[in-house]
CSV table of C-alpha atoms and ligand atoms in Angstrom, one decimal:
chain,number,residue,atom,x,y,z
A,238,UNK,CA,11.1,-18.7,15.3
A,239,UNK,CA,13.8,-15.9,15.2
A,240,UNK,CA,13.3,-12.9,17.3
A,241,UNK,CA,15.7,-10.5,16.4
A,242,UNK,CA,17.2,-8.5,19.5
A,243,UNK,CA,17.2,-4.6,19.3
A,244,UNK,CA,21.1,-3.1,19.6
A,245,UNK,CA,22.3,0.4,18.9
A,246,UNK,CA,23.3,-1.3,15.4
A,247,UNK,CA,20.6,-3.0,15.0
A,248,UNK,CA,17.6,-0.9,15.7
A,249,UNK,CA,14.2,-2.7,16.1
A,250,UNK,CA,13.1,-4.2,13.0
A,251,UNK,CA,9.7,-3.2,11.9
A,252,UNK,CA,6.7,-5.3,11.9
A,253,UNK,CA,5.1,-7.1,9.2
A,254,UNK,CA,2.3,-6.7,7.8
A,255,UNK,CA,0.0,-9.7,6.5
A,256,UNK,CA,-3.5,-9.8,5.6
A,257,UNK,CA,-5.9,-12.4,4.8
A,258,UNK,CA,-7.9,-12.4,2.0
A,259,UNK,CA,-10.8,-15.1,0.5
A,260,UNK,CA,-14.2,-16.0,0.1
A,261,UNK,CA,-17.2,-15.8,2.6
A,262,UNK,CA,-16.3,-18.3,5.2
A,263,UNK,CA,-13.0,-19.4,4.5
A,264,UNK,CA,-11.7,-19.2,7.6
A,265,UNK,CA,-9.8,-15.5,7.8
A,266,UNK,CA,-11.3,-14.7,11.2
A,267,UNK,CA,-10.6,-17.9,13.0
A,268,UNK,CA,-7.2,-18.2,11.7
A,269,UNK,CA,-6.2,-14.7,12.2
A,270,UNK,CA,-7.3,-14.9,15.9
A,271,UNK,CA,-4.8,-18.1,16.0
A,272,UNK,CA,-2.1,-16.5,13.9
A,273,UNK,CA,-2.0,-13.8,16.6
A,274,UNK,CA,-2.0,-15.7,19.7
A,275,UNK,CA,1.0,-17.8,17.7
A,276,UNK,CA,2.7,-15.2,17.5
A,277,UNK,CA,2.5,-13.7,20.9
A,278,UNK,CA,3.6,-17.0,22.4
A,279,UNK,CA,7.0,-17.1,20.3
A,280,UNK,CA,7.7,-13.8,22.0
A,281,UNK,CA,6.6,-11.4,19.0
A,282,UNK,CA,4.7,-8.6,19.5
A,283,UNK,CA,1.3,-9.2,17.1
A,284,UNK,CA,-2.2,-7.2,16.5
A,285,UNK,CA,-5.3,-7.8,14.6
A,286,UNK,CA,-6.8,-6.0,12.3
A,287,UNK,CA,-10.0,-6.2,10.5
A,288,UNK,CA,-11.9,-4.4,7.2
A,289,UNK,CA,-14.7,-3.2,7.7
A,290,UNK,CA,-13.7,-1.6,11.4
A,291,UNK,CA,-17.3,-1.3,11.7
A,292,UNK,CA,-15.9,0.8,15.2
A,293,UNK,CA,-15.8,3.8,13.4
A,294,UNK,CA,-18.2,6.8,12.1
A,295,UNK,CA,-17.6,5.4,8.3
A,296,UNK,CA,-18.1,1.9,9.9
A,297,UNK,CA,-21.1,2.4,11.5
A,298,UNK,CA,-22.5,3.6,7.6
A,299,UNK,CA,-20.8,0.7,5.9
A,300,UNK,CA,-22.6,-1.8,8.7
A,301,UNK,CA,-26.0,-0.5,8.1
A,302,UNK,CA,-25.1,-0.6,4.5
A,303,UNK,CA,-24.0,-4.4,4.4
A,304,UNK,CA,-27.4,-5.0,7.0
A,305,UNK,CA,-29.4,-3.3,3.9
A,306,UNK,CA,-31.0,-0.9,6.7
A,307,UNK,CA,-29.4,1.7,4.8
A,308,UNK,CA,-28.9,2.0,0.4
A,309,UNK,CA,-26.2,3.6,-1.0
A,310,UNK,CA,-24.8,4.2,-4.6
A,311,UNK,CA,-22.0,1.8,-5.5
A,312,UNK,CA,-19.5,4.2,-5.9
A,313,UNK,CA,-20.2,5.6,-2.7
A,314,UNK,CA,-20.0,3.1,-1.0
A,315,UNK,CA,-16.8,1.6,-2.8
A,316,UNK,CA,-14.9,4.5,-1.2
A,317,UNK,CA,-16.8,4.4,1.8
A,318,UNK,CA,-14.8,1.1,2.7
A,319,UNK,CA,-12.0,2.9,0.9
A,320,UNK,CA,-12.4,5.5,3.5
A,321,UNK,CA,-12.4,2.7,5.9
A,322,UNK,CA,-9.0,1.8,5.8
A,323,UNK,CA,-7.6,5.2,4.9
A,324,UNK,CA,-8.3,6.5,8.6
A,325,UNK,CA,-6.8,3.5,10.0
A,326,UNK,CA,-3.5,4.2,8.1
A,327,UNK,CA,-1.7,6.4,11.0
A,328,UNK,CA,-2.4,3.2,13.5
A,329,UNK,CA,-1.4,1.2,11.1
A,330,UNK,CA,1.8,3.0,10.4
A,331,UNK,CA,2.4,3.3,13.7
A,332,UNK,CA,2.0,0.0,14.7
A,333,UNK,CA,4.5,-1.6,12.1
A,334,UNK,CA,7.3,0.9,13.2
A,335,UNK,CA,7.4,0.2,16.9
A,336,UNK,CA,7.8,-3.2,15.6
A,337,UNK,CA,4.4,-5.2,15.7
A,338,UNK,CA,3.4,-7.5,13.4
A,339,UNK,CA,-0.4,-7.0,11.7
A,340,UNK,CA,-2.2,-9.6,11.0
A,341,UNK,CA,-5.4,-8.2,9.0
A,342,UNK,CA,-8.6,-9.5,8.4
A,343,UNK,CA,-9.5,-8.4,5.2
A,344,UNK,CA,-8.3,-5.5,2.9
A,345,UNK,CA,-8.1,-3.4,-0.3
A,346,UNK,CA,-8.0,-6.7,-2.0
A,347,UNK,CA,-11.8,-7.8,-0.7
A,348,UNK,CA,-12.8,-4.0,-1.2
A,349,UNK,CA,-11.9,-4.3,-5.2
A,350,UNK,CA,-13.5,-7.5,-5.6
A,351,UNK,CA,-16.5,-7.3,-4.4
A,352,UNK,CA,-17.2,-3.9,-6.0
A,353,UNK,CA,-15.8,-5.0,-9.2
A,354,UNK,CA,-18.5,-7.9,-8.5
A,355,UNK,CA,-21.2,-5.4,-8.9
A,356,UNK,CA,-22.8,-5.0,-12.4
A,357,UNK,CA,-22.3,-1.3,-12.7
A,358,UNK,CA,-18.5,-1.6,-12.0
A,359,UNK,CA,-18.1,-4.6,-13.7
A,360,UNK,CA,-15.7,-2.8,-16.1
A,361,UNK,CA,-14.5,0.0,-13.5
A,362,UNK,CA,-11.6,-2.7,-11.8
A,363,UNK,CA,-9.3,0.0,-12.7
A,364,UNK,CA,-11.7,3.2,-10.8
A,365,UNK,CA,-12.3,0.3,-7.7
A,366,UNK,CA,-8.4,-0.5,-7.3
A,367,UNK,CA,-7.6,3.6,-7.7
A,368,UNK,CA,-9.3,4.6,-4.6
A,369,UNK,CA,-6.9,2.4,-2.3
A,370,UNK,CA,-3.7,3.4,-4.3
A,371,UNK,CA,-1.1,4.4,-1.6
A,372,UNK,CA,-2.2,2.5,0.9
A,373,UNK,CA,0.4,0.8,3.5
A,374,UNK,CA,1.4,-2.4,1.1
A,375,UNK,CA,1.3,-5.8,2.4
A,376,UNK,CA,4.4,-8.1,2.8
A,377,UNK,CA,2.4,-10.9,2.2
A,378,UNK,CA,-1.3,-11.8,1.5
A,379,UNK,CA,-2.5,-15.4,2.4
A,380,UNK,CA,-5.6,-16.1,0.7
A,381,UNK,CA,-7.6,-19.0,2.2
A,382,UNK,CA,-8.5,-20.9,-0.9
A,383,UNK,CA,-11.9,-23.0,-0.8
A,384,UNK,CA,-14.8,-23.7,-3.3
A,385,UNK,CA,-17.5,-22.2,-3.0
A,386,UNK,CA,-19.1,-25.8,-2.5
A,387,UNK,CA,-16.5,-26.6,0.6
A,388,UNK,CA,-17.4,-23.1,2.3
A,389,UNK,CA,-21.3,-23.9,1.8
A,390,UNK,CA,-20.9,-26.7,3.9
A,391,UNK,CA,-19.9,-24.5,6.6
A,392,UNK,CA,-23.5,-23.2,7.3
A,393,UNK,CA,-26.0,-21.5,5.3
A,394,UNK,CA,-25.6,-17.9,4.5
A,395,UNK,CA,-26.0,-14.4,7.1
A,396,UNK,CA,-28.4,-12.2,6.2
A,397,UNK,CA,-25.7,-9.7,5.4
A,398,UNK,CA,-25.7,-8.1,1.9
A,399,UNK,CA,-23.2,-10.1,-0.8
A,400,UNK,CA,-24.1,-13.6,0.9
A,401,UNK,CA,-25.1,-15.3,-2.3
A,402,UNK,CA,-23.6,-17.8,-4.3
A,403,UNK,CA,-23.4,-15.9,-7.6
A,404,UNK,CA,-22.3,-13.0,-5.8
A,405,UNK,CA,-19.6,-15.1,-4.1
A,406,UNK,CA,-18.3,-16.9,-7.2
A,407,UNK,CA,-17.9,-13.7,-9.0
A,408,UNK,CA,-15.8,-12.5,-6.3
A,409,UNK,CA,-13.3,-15.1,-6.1
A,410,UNK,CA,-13.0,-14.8,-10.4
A,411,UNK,CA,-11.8,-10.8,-9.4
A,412,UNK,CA,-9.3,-12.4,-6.7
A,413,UNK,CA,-7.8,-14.7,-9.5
A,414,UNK,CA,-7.2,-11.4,-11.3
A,415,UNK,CA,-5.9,-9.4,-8.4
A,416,UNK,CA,-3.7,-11.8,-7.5
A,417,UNK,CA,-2.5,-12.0,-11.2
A,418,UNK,CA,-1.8,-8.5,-11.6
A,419,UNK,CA,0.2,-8.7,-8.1
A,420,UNK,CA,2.2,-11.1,-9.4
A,421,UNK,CA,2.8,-9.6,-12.8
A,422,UNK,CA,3.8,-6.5,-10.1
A,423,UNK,CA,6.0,-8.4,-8.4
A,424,UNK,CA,5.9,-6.6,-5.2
A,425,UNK,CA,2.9,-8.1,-3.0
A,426,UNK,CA,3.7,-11.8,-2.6
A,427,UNK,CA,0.1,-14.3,-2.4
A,428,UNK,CA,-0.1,-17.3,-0.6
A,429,UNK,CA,-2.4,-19.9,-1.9
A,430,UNK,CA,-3.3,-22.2,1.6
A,431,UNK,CA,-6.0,-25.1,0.9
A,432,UNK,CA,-8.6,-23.8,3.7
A,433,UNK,CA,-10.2,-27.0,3.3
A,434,UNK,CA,-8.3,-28.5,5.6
A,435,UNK,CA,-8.6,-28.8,9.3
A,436,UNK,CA,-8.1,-25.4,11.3
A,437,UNK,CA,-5.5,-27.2,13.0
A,438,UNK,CA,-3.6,-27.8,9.4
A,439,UNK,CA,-4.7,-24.8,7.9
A,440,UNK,CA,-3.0,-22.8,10.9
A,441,UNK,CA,0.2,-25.2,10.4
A,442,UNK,CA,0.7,-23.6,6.8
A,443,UNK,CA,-0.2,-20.4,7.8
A,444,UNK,CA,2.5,-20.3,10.3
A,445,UNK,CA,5.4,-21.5,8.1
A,446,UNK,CA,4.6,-18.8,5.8
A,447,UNK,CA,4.3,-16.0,8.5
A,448,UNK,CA,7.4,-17.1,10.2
A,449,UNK,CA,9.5,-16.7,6.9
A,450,UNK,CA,7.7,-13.4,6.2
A,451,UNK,CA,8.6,-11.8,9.2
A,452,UNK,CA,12.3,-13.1,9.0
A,453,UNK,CA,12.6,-11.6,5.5
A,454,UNK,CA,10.9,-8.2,6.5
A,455,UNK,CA,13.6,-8.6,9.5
A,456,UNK,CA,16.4,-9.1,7.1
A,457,UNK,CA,15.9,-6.8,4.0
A,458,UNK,CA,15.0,-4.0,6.7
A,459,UNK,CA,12.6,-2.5,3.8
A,460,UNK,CA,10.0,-0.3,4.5
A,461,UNK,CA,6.7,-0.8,4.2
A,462,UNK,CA,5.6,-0.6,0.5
A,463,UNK,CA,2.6,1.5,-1.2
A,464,UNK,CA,0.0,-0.6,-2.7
A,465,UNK,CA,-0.7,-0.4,-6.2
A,466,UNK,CA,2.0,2.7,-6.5
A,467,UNK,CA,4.1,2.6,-9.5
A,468,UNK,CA,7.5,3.0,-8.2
A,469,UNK,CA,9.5,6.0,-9.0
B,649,Z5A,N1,-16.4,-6.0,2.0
B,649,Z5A,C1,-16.5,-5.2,0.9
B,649,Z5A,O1,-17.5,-5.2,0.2
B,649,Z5A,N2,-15.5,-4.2,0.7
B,649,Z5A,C2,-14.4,-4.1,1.5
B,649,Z5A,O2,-13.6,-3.2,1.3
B,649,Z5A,C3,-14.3,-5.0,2.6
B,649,Z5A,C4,-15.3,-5.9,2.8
B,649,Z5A,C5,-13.1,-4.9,3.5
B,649,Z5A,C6,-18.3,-8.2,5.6
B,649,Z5A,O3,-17.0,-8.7,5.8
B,649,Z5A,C7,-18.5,-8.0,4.1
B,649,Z5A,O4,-17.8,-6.8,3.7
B,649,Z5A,C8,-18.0,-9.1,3.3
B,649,Z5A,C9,-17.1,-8.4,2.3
B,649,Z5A,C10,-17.4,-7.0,2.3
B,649,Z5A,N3,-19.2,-9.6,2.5
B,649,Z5A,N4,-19.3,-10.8,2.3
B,649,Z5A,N5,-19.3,-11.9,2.1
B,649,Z5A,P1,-16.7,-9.5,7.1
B,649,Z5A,O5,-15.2,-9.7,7.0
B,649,Z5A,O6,-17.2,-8.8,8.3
B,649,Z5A,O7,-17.4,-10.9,6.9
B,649,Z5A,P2,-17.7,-12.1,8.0
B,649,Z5A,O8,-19.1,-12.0,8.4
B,649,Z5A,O9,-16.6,-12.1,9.0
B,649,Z5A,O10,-17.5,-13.4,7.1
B,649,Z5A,P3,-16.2,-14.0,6.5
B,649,Z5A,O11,-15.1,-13.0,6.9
B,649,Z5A,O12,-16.4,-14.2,5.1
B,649,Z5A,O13,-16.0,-15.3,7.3
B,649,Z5A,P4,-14.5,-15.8,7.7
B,649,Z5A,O14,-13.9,-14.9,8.6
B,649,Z5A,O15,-13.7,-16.1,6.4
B,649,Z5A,O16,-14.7,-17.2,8.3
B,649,Z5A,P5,-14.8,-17.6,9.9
B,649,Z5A,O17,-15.7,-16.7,10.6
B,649,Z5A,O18,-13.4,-17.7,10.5
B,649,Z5A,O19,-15.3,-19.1,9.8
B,649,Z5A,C11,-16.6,-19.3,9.2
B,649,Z5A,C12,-17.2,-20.6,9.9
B,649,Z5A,O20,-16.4,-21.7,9.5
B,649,Z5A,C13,-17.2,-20.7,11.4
B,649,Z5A,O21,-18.3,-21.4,11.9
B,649,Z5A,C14,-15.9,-21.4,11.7
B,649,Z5A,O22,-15.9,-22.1,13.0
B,649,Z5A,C15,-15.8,-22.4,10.6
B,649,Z5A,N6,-14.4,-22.8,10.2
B,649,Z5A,C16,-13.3,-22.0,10.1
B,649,Z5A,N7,-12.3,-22.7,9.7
B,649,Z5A,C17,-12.7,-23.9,9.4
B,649,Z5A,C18,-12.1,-25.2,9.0
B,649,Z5A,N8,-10.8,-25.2,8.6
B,649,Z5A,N9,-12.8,-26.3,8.9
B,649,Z5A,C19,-14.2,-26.3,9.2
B,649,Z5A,N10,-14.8,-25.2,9.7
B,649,Z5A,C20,-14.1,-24.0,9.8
B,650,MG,MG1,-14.6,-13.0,9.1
């Protein structure tokens, strides 16, 4: 992998910024952790990230809230997990201009789909996706593609809230779209990787599409983009 070297020309590059999207038990978490350590062994500095930060005040709500110890209004709690990753933007910000690479478990992708999932928003994708408008963009989202059949196979269902088949399938039809519109956009590139595979060959195609990433981020020398912004 190329590390580019700092110089008075050539100021420190800024990180990139990838996040991992997909169905209940895809993978994200396990490949994220290996992504990182990847990365940190070719010499790059690398941090995780992951949505919900149940760490946090908001957190701590949106946990009892998946754990059904607590009920909340769908709307609430839609830009409660909005909220979520709006007061982790200054970290993030941070992070990506001293020049380390985020690798993110879960964003504003999985927070529109799975409201959108709901039936009272069913027809409110537009309301869901206008609460994380602004947001630090991604340079690339790699979604871990599986049925919902290969993922069963992993194990049964948590007893968290939204771990149910129907639920689940629903979601994934709202990633389709996301990704669609993203595409239609232009600006957030997706990464379809067949997350049926081994971890071993999962991480291989995982790490030939990060590598390039960050070496394109590197190049162009863009900044990081707004999600869902029109551009002026
Ligand atoms: N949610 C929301 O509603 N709104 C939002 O804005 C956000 C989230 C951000 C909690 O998320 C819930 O919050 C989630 C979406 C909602 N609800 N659901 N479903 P979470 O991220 O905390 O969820 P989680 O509990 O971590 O589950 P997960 O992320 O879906 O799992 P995963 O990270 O994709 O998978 P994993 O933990 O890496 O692996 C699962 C198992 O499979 C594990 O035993 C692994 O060892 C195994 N595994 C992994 N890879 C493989 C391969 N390649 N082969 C075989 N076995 C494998
Ligand atoms: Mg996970």
């Amino acid at each position: 992998m190329i590390v580019q070297k700092p110089s008075t020309d050539n100021p420190k590059p800024r990180g990139a910024f990838i996040v991992f999207e997909g169905v209940d038990r895809c993978g994200k978490t396990t490949q994220v952790g290996l992504l990182v350590k990847h990365l940190m062994t070719a010499g790059l500095a690398a941090m995780a990230m992951n949505f919900p930060d149940r760490t946090t005040m908001v957190g701590d709500l949106i946990n009892q809230y998946l754990k059904s110890k607590q009920e909340l209004d769908d709307r609430s709690v839609h830009l409660l997990f909005s909220a979520n990753r709006w007061e982790a933007v200054p970290k993030l910000e941070e992070t990506l201009s001293e020049g380390t690479t985020i690798v993110c478990d879960r964003y504003a992708y999985s927070g529109v789909a799975f409201s959108s999932s709901k039936p009272n928003l069913a027809t409110e994708l537009e309301w869901c996706k206008s609460c994380d408008v602004g947001l630090p963009a991604p340079d690339a989202v790699i979604f871990l593609d599986i049925t919902q059949e290969q993922a069963e196979k992993r194990g049964g269902f948590g007893d968290e809230r939204y771990e149910q088949s129907d639920m689940q399938k629903q979601v994934r039809k709202q990633f389709d779209k996301l990704q669609k519109e993203d595409e239609a956009d232009g600006r957030v590139p997706w990464h379809f990787v067949n997350a049926a595979q081994t971890v071993d060959e999962v991480q291989h195609d995982i790490n030939k599409i990060v590598e390039s990433t960050i070496s394109s981020v590197q190049e162009s020398k863009k900044p990081v983009g707004k999600l869902w912004k029109a551009e002026k």
